[in-house]
Coordinates of C-alpha atoms in Angstrom, one line a residue:
M1 CA 31.3 66.5 75.3
T2 CA 28.8 65.4 77.8
E3 CA 27.2 62.0 76.5
V4 CA 23.5 61.5 76.1
T5 CA 22.4 58.2 75.7
S6 CA 19.0 56.8 76.1
D7 CA 16.5 56.8 79.0
S8 CA 16.1 53.3 80.3
S9 CA 14.8 54.6 83.6
P10 CA 11.0 53.8 84.6
V11 CA 8.4 55.8 83.5
S12 CA 7.5 57.8 86.5
V13 CA 11.3 58.9 86.4
R14 CA 11.4 60.0 82.9
F15 CA 7.7 61.7 83.2
Q16 CA 9.0 63.7 86.3
R17 CA 12.1 64.6 84.6
A18 CA 9.9 65.7 81.7
I19 CA 8.4 67.9 83.9
A20 CA 11.6 69.4 85.3
V21 CA 13.1 70.1 82.0
A22 CA 10.1 72.3 81.0
L23 CA 10.5 74.0 84.1
G24 CA 13.7 74.6 83.6
L25 CA 13.6 75.9 80.2
A26 CA 10.5 78.0 81.6
V27 CA 13.1 79.4 84.3
L28 CA 15.9 80.4 82.0
G29 CA 13.8 81.9 79.9
A30 CA 11.9 83.7 82.5
A31 CA 15.3 84.6 83.7
L32 CA 16.6 86.1 80.1
H33 CA 13.4 87.9 79.4
A34 CA 13.8 90.2 82.8
A35 CA 17.5 90.7 82.1
F36 CA 16.8 92.5 78.6
F37 CA 13.6 93.8 79.1
G38 CA 13.3 94.4 83.0
A39 CA 11.4 92.0 86.2
P40 CA 8.5 91.1 86.9
I41 CA 7.2 92.7 90.3
V42 CA 8.9 90.7 93.4
Y43 CA 5.6 89.5 94.6
V44 CA 5.2 88.0 91.3
Q45 CA 8.4 86.6 90.1
R46 CA 9.7 85.5 93.4
P47 CA 7.1 82.8 94.2
L48 CA 6.9 81.8 91.2
F49 CA 10.5 80.9 91.1
L50 CA 10.8 79.7 94.1
F51 CA 7.8 77.0 93.3
A52 CA 9.8 76.0 90.2
V53 CA 13.0 75.1 92.0
V54 CA 11.3 73.1 95.2
A55 CA 8.9 71.4 92.2
C56 CA 12.6 70.8 90.6
A57 CA 14.1 69.5 93.6
T58 CA 11.7 67.3 94.6
L59 CA 11.3 65.7 91.0
L60 CA 14.8 64.9 90.5
Y61 CA 16.0 63.9 94.2
P62 CA 14.8 60.9 95.6
S63 CA 12.5 61.4 98.6
G64 CA 14.7 58.5 100.4
W65 CA 11.3 57.6 102.4
L66 CA 10.1 55.5 99.4
R67 CA 11.5 53.6 96.5
E68 CA 12.9 55.8 93.8
G69 CA 11.2 55.4 90.8
S70 CA 7.8 54.0 92.4
L71 CA 4.4 55.2 91.9
P72 CA 4.4 55.6 95.7
E73 CA 7.4 58.2 95.5
M74 CA 6.0 60.2 92.1
A75 CA 2.5 60.4 94.1
F76 CA 4.7 61.8 96.8
N77 CA 6.1 64.4 94.8
L78 CA 3.2 65.3 93.3
A79 CA 1.4 65.9 96.1
I80 CA 4.2 68.0 97.4
I81 CA 4.5 70.1 94.2
G82 CA 0.6 70.6 94.7
V83 CA 1.0 72.2 98.1
A84 CA 3.7 74.3 96.4
A85 CA 1.6 75.3 94.0
G86 CA -1.4 76.3 95.5
A87 CA 0.4 77.9 98.7
T88 CA 2.2 80.2 95.4
V89 CA -1.1 81.0 93.9
Y90 CA -2.7 82.1 96.8
L91 CA -0.1 84.4 97.5
V92 CA 0.4 85.7 94.1
L93 CA -3.3 86.5 94.2
N94 CA -3.7 87.8 97.5
W95 CA -0.3 89.6 98.5
D96 CA -1.6 93.5 99.1
D97 CA -4.1 92.2 101.3
L98 CA -2.1 90.0 103.4
L99 CA 0.3 92.8 103.6
W100 CA -2.1 95.1 105.1
E101 CA -4.1 92.4 107.1
S102 CA -3.6 93.0 111.2
Y103 CA -4.1 89.2 112.2
L104 CA -3.2 86.1 109.7
S105 CA -6.7 83.2 109.8
N106 CA -6.3 80.2 110.5
S107 CA -6.2 79.5 106.6
E108 CA -3.4 81.7 106.0
R109 CA -1.4 80.4 108.8
L110 CA -1.8 76.9 107.1
I111 CA -0.5 78.0 103.6
A112 CA 2.3 79.6 105.4
A113 CA 3.2 77.0 106.8
A114 CA 3.3 74.7 104.2
L115 CA 4.5 76.9 101.8
L116 CA 7.9 76.5 104.4
L117 CA 7.5 72.6 105.3
T118 CA 8.0 72.5 101.2
V119 CA 10.8 74.3 100.7
F120 CA 12.7 72.9 103.5
E121 CA 11.4 69.2 102.1
G122 CA 13.6 70.2 98.6
A123 CA 16.4 71.2 100.6
R124 CA 16.0 68.1 102.5
R125 CA 16.8 66.0 99.4
T126 CA 19.6 68.5 98.1
T127 CA 22.9 69.5 99.8
A128 CA 21.4 72.3 101.3
K129 CA 20.2 69.8 104.1
P130 CA 22.2 71.5 106.7
L131 CA 20.5 74.7 106.1
I132 CA 17.4 73.1 107.4
Y133 CA 18.4 72.9 110.3
V134 CA 20.4 76.3 111.0
A135 CA 17.1 77.8 109.6
S136 CA 15.0 75.7 112.2
L137 CA 17.6 77.2 114.9
F138 CA 17.1 80.7 114.4
V139 CA 13.4 80.4 113.9
L140 CA 13.4 78.6 117.3
Y141 CA 15.6 81.5 118.4
A142 CA 13.3 84.0 117.5
V143 CA 10.3 82.5 119.2
Y144 CA 11.8 81.7 122.5
G145 CA 14.6 84.0 123.1
R146 CA 13.1 85.1 126.2
Y147 CA 15.0 81.8 127.3
F148 CA 18.3 82.4 126.1
P149 CA 20.9 84.1 128.3
G150 CA 22.8 87.1 128.9
I151 CA 22.7 89.5 125.9
L152 CA 21.2 86.6 123.6
Q153 CA 18.4 87.1 125.7
H154 CA 15.0 89.4 123.9
A155 CA 11.0 89.2 124.2
G156 CA 10.5 86.7 121.6
V157 CA 8.3 87.4 118.9
T158 CA 4.7 85.2 118.5
W159 CA 4.6 82.7 115.6
E160 CA 2.5 84.1 113.5
N161 CA 5.0 87.2 113.1
V162 CA 7.9 84.8 112.8
L163 CA 5.0 83.1 109.2
R164 CA 4.4 87.4 108.3
V165 CA 8.6 87.8 107.9
T166 CA 9.2 84.5 106.9
V167 CA 6.8 84.0 103.8
L168 CA 4.8 87.1 103.8
G169 CA 7.4 89.8 103.2
T170 CA 11.0 90.5 101.3
D171 CA 13.0 89.8 104.3
G172 CA 12.7 85.8 104.7
L173 CA 12.0 83.0 101.9
F174 CA 12.0 85.7 99.2
G175 CA 14.2 88.3 100.5
T176 CA 16.9 89.5 98.5
P177 CA 19.0 86.1 97.9
L178 CA 16.4 84.2 96.5
G179 CA 16.2 87.4 94.2
F180 CA 19.3 87.1 92.8
A181 CA 19.0 83.5 92.2
A182 CA 15.6 84.2 90.0
G183 CA 17.7 86.5 88.1
F184 CA 21.6 86.2 87.2
V185 CA 22.4 83.1 89.1
T186 CA 19.8 81.3 87.0
V187 CA 21.7 82.2 83.5
F188 CA 25.3 81.8 85.3
V189 CA 24.3 78.1 86.4
F190 CA 22.4 77.6 82.7
F191 CA 25.9 78.8 81.0
T192 CA 27.7 76.3 83.1
A193 CA 25.3 73.4 82.2
L194 CA 25.8 74.3 78.3
L195 CA 29.6 74.4 78.7
N196 CA 29.4 71.0 80.4
V197 CA 26.8 69.2 77.8
S198 CA 28.4 71.1 74.6
G199 CA 31.9 69.5 75.9
A200 CA 33.5 72.9 74.8
G201 CA 35.3 72.5 78.4
A202 CA 37.0 69.5 76.8
Y203 CA 39.3 72.2 74.8
L204 CA 40.3 73.8 77.7
L205 CA 41.5 70.4 79.1
N206 CA 43.1 69.4 75.6
L207 CA 45.2 73.0 75.9
A208 CA 46.2 72.2 79.5
F209 CA 47.6 69.1 78.5
A210 CA 49.4 70.8 75.5
L211 CA 51.2 73.1 78.0
A212 CA 52.0 71.1 80.5
G213 CA 52.1 67.5 78.9
R214 CA 55.9 67.4 78.6
W215 CA 56.7 69.2 82.1
T216 CA 58.0 66.6 84.7
G217 CA 55.2 64.8 86.7
G218 CA 53.1 65.9 83.7
P219 CA 49.5 64.7 84.9
G220 CA 49.7 66.1 88.0
K221 CA 50.5 69.5 86.8
V222 CA 47.8 68.9 83.6
A223 CA 45.6 68.7 86.6
V224 CA 46.6 72.0 88.5
L225 CA 46.5 73.9 85.2
G226 CA 43.4 72.2 83.2
S227 CA 41.2 72.6 86.8
A228 CA 42.4 76.4 86.6
L229 CA 41.2 76.8 83.5
M230 CA 38.0 75.3 83.4
G231 CA 37.3 77.2 86.9
M232 CA 38.1 80.4 85.2
V233 CA 34.8 79.2 83.6
S234 CA 32.5 77.2 85.4
G235 CA 33.0 78.1 89.1
S236 CA 32.2 75.3 90.8
G237 CA 34.5 72.6 92.8
V238 CA 32.4 69.5 92.3
T239 CA 31.6 69.9 88.7
N240 CA 35.7 70.8 88.2
V241 CA 36.2 67.1 90.2
L242 CA 34.0 65.4 87.7
T243 CA 34.7 66.7 84.5
T244 CA 38.4 67.4 84.7
G245 CA 39.1 64.7 87.8
T246 CA 37.7 61.8 85.8
I247 CA 40.3 62.2 83.1
T248 CA 43.4 63.5 85.5
I249 CA 43.3 61.1 88.5
P250 CA 43.5 57.9 86.7
M251 CA 46.5 59.6 84.7
M252 CA 48.3 60.6 87.8
K253 CA 48.1 56.8 89.3
R254 CA 49.4 55.6 86.4
A255 CA 52.0 58.1 86.1
G256 CA 53.4 57.1 89.7
Y257 CA 51.0 59.8 92.0
T258 CA 49.7 57.8 94.7
P259 CA 45.7 58.0 94.1
A260 CA 45.3 59.8 97.8
F261 CA 47.9 62.3 96.4
A262 CA 46.2 62.8 92.8
A263 CA 42.4 63.0 94.3
G264 CA 44.0 65.6 96.6
V265 CA 45.7 67.5 93.8
E266 CA 42.1 67.6 91.6
A267 CA 40.6 68.3 95.0
V268 CA 42.2 71.4 95.9
A269 CA 43.0 72.7 92.1
S270 CA 39.2 72.3 91.4
Q271 CA 37.6 74.3 94.6
G272 CA 40.2 76.9 93.7
S273 CA 38.2 77.6 90.6
Q274 CA 35.5 79.7 92.9
F275 CA 38.6 82.1 93.5
I276 CA 39.9 82.4 90.1
P277 CA 38.6 85.1 88.0
P278 CA 36.7 85.6 85.6
I279 CA 33.4 83.6 86.4
M280 CA 34.4 82.7 90.2
G281 CA 31.1 81.2 90.9
A282 CA 27.6 82.6 91.9
A283 CA 29.2 84.1 95.5
V284 CA 31.2 87.0 94.1
F285 CA 28.5 88.1 91.9
L286 CA 26.5 88.3 94.9
M287 CA 29.1 90.4 96.6
A288 CA 29.4 92.5 94.0
E289 CA 25.4 93.4 94.8
Y290 CA 25.9 93.5 98.5
T291 CA 29.1 95.6 98.8
G292 CA 28.1 97.8 96.2
V293 CA 31.7 97.1 94.0
P294 CA 31.9 96.3 90.6
F295 CA 32.0 92.7 89.5
L296 CA 35.4 93.4 87.6
V297 CA 37.3 94.9 90.8
L298 CA 36.1 92.2 93.0
A299 CA 37.6 89.9 90.3
G300 CA 41.1 92.2 90.3
Y301 CA 41.5 92.0 93.9
C302 CA 40.5 87.9 93.7
L303 CA 43.8 88.0 91.1
V304 CA 47.1 87.7 93.8
P305 CA 45.4 85.2 96.1
A306 CA 44.2 82.7 93.4
F307 CA 47.6 83.2 91.9
L308 CA 49.4 82.2 94.9
Y309 CA 46.6 79.4 95.6
Y310 CA 47.5 78.0 92.7
L311 CA 51.5 78.5 92.8
S312 CA 51.4 75.9 96.0
V313 CA 49.7 73.2 94.6
F314 CA 51.5 73.9 91.7
V315 CA 55.2 73.8 93.8
Q316 CA 54.2 71.1 95.7
V317 CA 53.1 68.8 92.8
H318 CA 56.1 69.9 91.0
L319 CA 58.5 69.0 94.0
R320 CA 56.4 65.6 94.6
A321 CA 57.3 64.5 91.1
S322 CA 61.2 65.2 91.4
K323 CA 61.4 63.4 94.7
M324 CA 59.4 60.3 92.7
N325 CA 61.4 60.7 89.8
L326 CA 58.4 60.8 87.5
R327 CA 58.2 61.4 83.7
P328 CA 56.6 63.7 81.5
M329 CA 53.7 61.7 79.5
N330 CA 54.5 60.4 76.5
E331 CA 54.1 62.2 72.8
D332 CA 51.0 60.6 71.9
E333 CA 48.6 61.6 74.7
I334 CA 49.8 65.2 74.2
P335 CA 46.9 66.8 72.0
T336 CA 48.2 69.5 69.3
F337 CA 47.9 73.0 71.2
A338 CA 47.4 74.9 67.8
D339 CA 44.2 73.5 66.8
N340 CA 42.4 73.3 70.8
A341 CA 44.1 76.7 71.4
F342 CA 41.7 77.7 68.2
K343 CA 38.6 75.8 69.5
S344 CA 38.9 76.9 72.7
L345 CA 38.1 80.8 71.8
I346 CA 34.9 79.6 71.9
V347 CA 34.7 79.6 75.6
F348 CA 37.4 83.0 75.7
G349 CA 35.0 84.4 73.4
P350 CA 31.8 84.9 75.4
I351 CA 34.1 85.1 78.0
T352 CA 36.1 88.0 76.8
L353 CA 32.7 89.3 76.1
L354 CA 31.4 89.4 79.5
I355 CA 34.5 91.4 80.8
V356 CA 33.8 93.9 78.1
L357 CA 30.4 94.4 78.9
L358 CA 31.0 94.7 82.6
F359 CA 33.8 97.2 82.1
K360 CA 31.2 99.4 80.1
N361 CA 29.2 99.4 83.0
F362 CA 26.4 97.2 81.7
S363 CA 24.2 95.2 84.5
T364 CA 25.4 91.9 86.1
D365 CA 22.1 90.4 84.7
F366 CA 22.2 91.8 81.4
S367 CA 26.1 90.8 80.7
I368 CA 25.6 87.4 82.4
A369 CA 22.6 86.8 79.8
V370 CA 24.3 88.0 76.4
T371 CA 27.5 86.1 77.3
F372 CA 25.2 83.3 77.8
L373 CA 23.4 83.6 74.4
S374 CA 26.9 83.9 72.9
L375 CA 28.4 80.8 74.4
F376 CA 25.2 79.3 72.6
A377 CA 26.2 81.1 69.1
T378 CA 29.8 79.8 69.7
T379 CA 29.3 76.1 70.5
C380 CA 27.0 76.0 67.3
L381 CA 30.0 77.0 65.3
L382 CA 31.7 73.2 65.5
R383 CA 29.5 70.0 64.7
E384 CA 30.8 68.4 68.4
T385 CA 29.6 71.1 70.6
R386 CA 26.1 72.0 68.8
V387 CA 22.9 71.5 71.3
F388 CA 20.2 71.3 68.7
T389 CA 18.9 68.3 69.3
G390 CA 16.2 67.5 71.8
E391 CA 18.4 65.2 73.9
R392 CA 21.5 67.7 74.3
V393 CA 18.6 70.6 75.2
K394 CA 17.2 68.0 77.4
A395 CA 20.4 67.8 79.0
V396 CA 21.3 71.3 79.4
S397 CA 18.1 71.8 81.2
L398 CA 18.6 68.9 83.9
D399 CA 22.2 69.8 84.3
G400 CA 21.3 73.6 84.8
V401 CA 18.1 73.0 87.0
Q402 CA 19.1 70.2 89.6
T403 CA 22.1 73.0 90.4
L404 CA 19.6 75.4 90.3
A405 CA 17.4 73.8 92.9
T406 CA 20.4 73.2 95.2
I407 CA 20.9 76.7 94.8
S408 CA 18.1 78.4 94.9
V409 CA 16.6 76.6 98.4
A410 CA 19.7 77.3 99.8
L411 CA 19.3 80.9 99.5
A412 CA 15.5 81.0 100.0
L413 CA 17.1 79.2 103.6
A414 CA 19.6 82.0 104.1
G415 CA 17.2 84.4 103.2
V416 CA 14.9 82.7 106.2
V417 CA 18.1 83.1 108.9
V418 CA 18.7 87.1 107.4
G419 CA 15.0 87.5 108.5
M420 CA 15.6 86.3 111.6
I421 CA 18.3 88.2 112.1
L422 CA 16.7 91.4 111.3
L423 CA 13.2 90.4 113.3
T424 CA 15.5 90.0 116.8
G425 CA 18.5 92.1 116.4
L426 CA 20.8 89.3 116.9
G427 CA 23.2 90.6 114.6
A428 CA 24.0 93.5 117.0
R429 CA 23.6 91.3 119.9
L430 CA 26.8 89.0 118.2
T431 CA 28.9 91.4 117.2
T432 CA 28.9 93.0 120.9
M433 CA 29.5 89.3 122.2
I434 CA 31.5 88.6 119.8
G435 CA 33.6 92.2 120.4
A436 CA 33.5 91.3 124.2
I437 CA 35.2 88.0 123.7
S438 CA 37.9 89.2 121.5
Q439 CA 38.5 92.1 123.7
D440 CA 38.8 94.2 120.1
S441 CA 41.4 92.0 119.3
M442 CA 40.6 91.8 115.2
F443 CA 42.8 88.8 115.1
L444 CA 40.4 87.0 117.6
A445 CA 37.3 88.2 115.8
L446 CA 38.4 87.2 112.4
L447 CA 39.1 84.3 114.0
A448 CA 35.8 83.5 114.8
T449 CA 34.5 84.9 111.5
A450 CA 36.8 82.4 109.9
I451 CA 35.5 79.1 112.3
V452 CA 31.6 79.9 111.7
A453 CA 32.3 80.4 107.8
V454 CA 33.7 76.8 107.7
V455 CA 31.5 75.1 110.1
L456 CA 28.0 76.8 108.2
G457 CA 30.0 76.1 104.8
M458 CA 30.2 72.3 105.4
G459 CA 28.5 70.1 102.8
V460 CA 26.2 74.0 102.3
V461 CA 26.8 76.0 98.9
T462 CA 28.9 78.5 99.3
V463 CA 26.7 81.3 98.7
G464 CA 24.2 80.3 101.2
A465 CA 27.0 80.3 103.7
Y466 CA 28.0 83.1 102.3
V467 CA 24.9 84.9 102.4
I468 CA 24.5 83.7 106.3
V469 CA 28.3 84.6 107.5
A470 CA 28.2 87.4 106.2
S471 CA 24.7 89.1 107.6
L472 CA 25.9 87.9 110.9
T473 CA 30.1 89.1 111.3
A474 CA 30.5 91.3 108.7
P475 CA 28.9 94.5 110.6
L476 CA 31.7 93.2 113.2
L477 CA 34.7 93.0 111.1
T478 CA 33.5 97.1 109.5
D479 CA 33.2 98.1 112.7
M480 CA 36.7 96.9 113.9
G481 CA 37.9 99.2 110.8
V482 CA 38.1 96.3 108.1
P483 CA 37.2 97.8 104.6
L484 CA 33.4 96.3 103.7
V485 CA 35.2 94.6 100.7
I486 CA 37.7 93.2 102.8
A487 CA 35.1 91.6 105.5
H488 CA 32.9 90.3 102.6
L489 CA 35.9 88.6 100.7
F490 CA 37.5 87.2 104.2
I491 CA 34.0 85.7 104.7
F492 CA 34.0 84.6 101.0
Y493 CA 37.3 82.5 101.0
Y494 CA 36.4 81.0 104.1
A495 CA 33.0 79.5 103.2
T496 CA 34.6 78.2 99.9
L497 CA 37.2 76.8 101.8
S498 CA 34.5 75.0 104.2
G499 CA 34.6 72.2 100.5
L500 CA 37.9 71.1 101.6
S501 CA 37.5 70.6 105.5
P502 CA 36.3 67.6 107.3
P503 CA 34.3 65.9 108.0
V504 CA 31.9 66.8 105.4
A505 CA 34.6 68.1 102.6
V506 CA 32.0 67.7 99.6
V507 CA 34.9 68.0 97.3
I508 CA 37.1 66.0 98.4
F509 CA 34.9 62.9 98.8
A510 CA 34.2 63.4 94.9
A511 CA 38.0 63.1 94.2
A512 CA 38.4 60.3 96.9
G513 CA 35.9 58.3 95.2
V514 CA 36.7 59.1 91.4
A515 CA 40.5 57.6 92.4
G516 CA 39.4 55.2 94.7
A517 CA 41.7 56.6 97.7
P518 CA 40.0 57.3 101.6
A519 CA 38.7 60.0 102.2
I520 CA 40.6 61.1 105.5
K521 CA 43.8 60.6 103.9
T522 CA 42.8 62.6 100.7
A523 CA 41.6 65.6 103.0
W524 CA 45.0 65.9 105.0
I525 CA 46.8 65.7 101.7
A526 CA 44.5 68.7 100.3
M527 CA 44.7 70.7 103.6
R528 CA 48.7 70.5 102.9
L529 CA 48.3 71.0 99.4
G530 CA 45.9 73.9 100.1
F531 CA 47.6 75.1 103.2
V532 CA 48.1 78.7 101.8
A533 CA 44.4 79.4 101.2
W534 CA 43.9 79.1 105.6
L535 CA 46.5 82.5 105.5
V536 CA 45.6 84.7 102.3
P537 CA 43.0 86.1 104.1
F538 CA 44.3 87.0 107.3
M539 CA 47.3 88.6 104.7
F540 CA 45.2 90.5 102.6
T541 CA 43.0 91.8 106.0
Y542 CA 46.0 92.7 107.6
Y543 CA 47.8 93.8 104.5
P544 CA 45.3 95.1 101.9
S545 CA 48.1 96.6 99.2
I546 CA 48.6 92.9 98.4
I547 CA 45.8 92.7 96.4
G548 CA 45.7 96.2 95.3
L549 CA 42.9 98.1 96.9
D550 CA 45.1 101.1 96.8
G551 CA 45.9 100.1 93.4
I552 CA 48.7 98.6 91.7
T553 CA 52.2 100.4 93.7
L554 CA 55.3 99.4 94.2
K555 CA 54.3 98.3 97.9
M556 CA 52.3 96.0 96.1
V557 CA 55.0 94.5 93.8
I558 CA 57.3 94.0 96.6
H559 CA 54.3 92.3 99.1
V560 CA 53.5 89.5 95.9
L561 CA 56.9 88.7 95.7
T562 CA 58.3 88.0 98.9
A563 CA 54.9 85.9 99.4
T564 CA 55.6 83.9 95.8
V565 CA 58.7 83.3 97.8
G566 CA 56.7 82.3 101.0
V567 CA 54.6 80.1 99.1
I568 CA 57.4 78.1 97.3
A569 CA 59.5 77.5 100.7
F570 CA 56.8 76.6 102.2
G571 CA 55.9 74.0 99.3
V572 CA 59.7 72.5 100.3
A573 CA 58.9 72.7 104.2
F574 CA 55.8 70.2 103.4
E575 CA 57.5 68.3 100.4
G576 CA 60.9 67.6 102.0
W577 CA 62.4 68.1 98.6
A578 CA 64.4 71.0 97.4
F579 CA 67.4 70.2 94.8
T580 CA 67.6 66.9 97.1
R581 CA 65.6 65.6 100.1
A582 CA 65.7 68.0 102.8
T583 CA 66.6 67.0 105.9
T584 CA 64.0 67.9 108.9
V585 CA 66.1 71.0 110.2
Q586 CA 66.3 72.2 106.9
R587 CA 62.4 71.5 106.3
L588 CA 61.8 73.5 109.8
L589 CA 63.6 76.0 108.3
C590 CA 61.8 76.8 104.9
A591 CA 58.6 76.4 106.9
A592 CA 60.0 79.6 109.7
G593 CA 61.6 81.5 106.4
G594 CA 58.2 80.6 104.4
V595 CA 55.8 82.6 107.4
L596 CA 58.1 85.4 107.6
L597 CA 58.1 85.9 103.9
F598 CA 54.5 85.4 103.3
Y599 CA 53.3 88.0 105.7
P600 CA 54.8 91.0 104.3
A601 CA 55.6 93.5 107.7
A602 CA 59.2 94.5 106.5
Y603 CA 60.9 93.9 109.6
L604 CA 60.4 90.4 109.0
L605 CA 61.5 90.0 105.2
P606 CA 65.7 89.8 105.7
A607 CA 64.8 87.5 108.7
G608 CA 62.8 85.2 106.5
A609 CA 65.1 85.4 103.2
G610 CA 68.1 84.7 105.3
L611 CA 66.4 81.4 106.9
L612 CA 65.5 80.3 103.5
A613 CA 68.8 81.0 102.0
I614 CA 70.5 79.3 104.8
A615 CA 68.3 76.0 104.1
L616 CA 68.6 76.1 100.4
I617 CA 72.6 76.5 100.6
L618 CA 72.5 73.3 103.2
N619 CA 70.2 71.0 100.5
R620 CA 72.5 72.7 97.7
R621 CA 75.6 70.8 99.4
S622 CA 74.2 67.7 100.2
L623 CA 73.3 66.8 96.6
P624 CA 76.6 65.0 95.5
A625 CA 76.2 62.7 98.0
A626 CA 72.7 62.2 98.1
S627 CA 71.0 59.1 97.3
V628 CA 67.7 60.2 94.8
T629 CA 64.8 58.2 95.3

């Protein structure tokens, strides 16, 4: 349970937080109202929502220019909010007239530019800051396109047209991505905030302790299982690290794991929260809207990749524990299974309800809204998880709106990028260019897409990176014959993995900070632990049957089984341990066998199985003479 303590911050900070709390509750109330009774018209809902999240980003994140909490900074923050409020009110009252005007007046241009700059300022204060540079680059490309070479060259557009598309249409700041943020994304974020503040998620972690604590190297396996359970309902890598990691990382260190390995395990296990059904993070809900594929079907497609991902981490943790002869946890450290399994129902009950509602084809907005209210109801059943007090309601609002502000300004800037892509025809140009470079090679096109997704996703929330990369490269992949849903899943996976990619790697830095470990060393360990995740998207793109695109078939079952064995082979190769310490030759044989087994081409499977069998037989024969350390 999140501790709620008295606030000793300066008066100016408490005043700004109070405004943010009120705005957060108002935004949540508006999203719930829209889910049950229908949303207001776009030209009212989205500008007001954008104002609220920009205001919250300004109030809750320091400017970095003035001393935090000082009166000058508060005055600066309130001035930004005033500009955003004035521009928003003008747009809402005059939108229809602005749409039909042939030219904008100087004052209208100033208002549009001012609103755009306030969004930039909100993003600058959050982890969405890199998107400022991305959006600016696309705007400059739109205006100065005539100076670009070759196929990228176009006639260029005027600054007025840029402002029209960016601020006065539904292809810019107020585009579809922001519309999603104002609806189900808002409720989803507050669902996670309620889970964190109520402490209900602690029962899931205790359940992991009860299940895995008695196994060899217990704390490491608890970290994997606990992060998977928390991830099922939180869908946030950093949140997972800062909740489960603060408990599991110190325990892993005490058990004998190195700080860097403990941080790497927690980072990879936590980032996988966006892969594992049923919640998976906001990006998958957006994917359902973009592809027209029901969310539950998408969640089903993600089951096998999630299983292989966590199996990879689990196997390496087990082999590391066996190699180091690490013991299970002490009995007095292991909570009671039955008690925590029962209390976990306050979380699993609402999640089950969400699945039922989606299965019955209720809208995403309605389903998530009902799930949020049901979680609020179930947390009221236990004294320790109730959020009735003013301080805890305030904590839920602050937790939710702080995350929502980051996601929403990122989606607003992603909307600007999408608008510039549509205005300039850049999507079609890039499709032609990448197609020419790859010479119609699907592998090269996929590789280029993966690189773009990882680079754009560095330091940016997954939803923003996903929206931009999907707008740029999904048409190319579908033109090359990749099914639409597979193309979007491919992009989503690599946008998510950017959280583990140096040099930014926000999840890595969070875990390394908790463990007191070098971030770069942690990053390399995490890359090894999550190695399978970098291969899985290529696997299901070439062999869609492995995720069940054609239904559950014998072919799918065989592919999953061989990939499972391949993951275990990779674990032996990386850790250098099977029955005993593996030689270099044995590790190479396991690595080669893993590659051949992981990609389920029928002609490769016998060779992969043979190589792995030889390695394991050799390792087994060396067991009697081995010195186990």
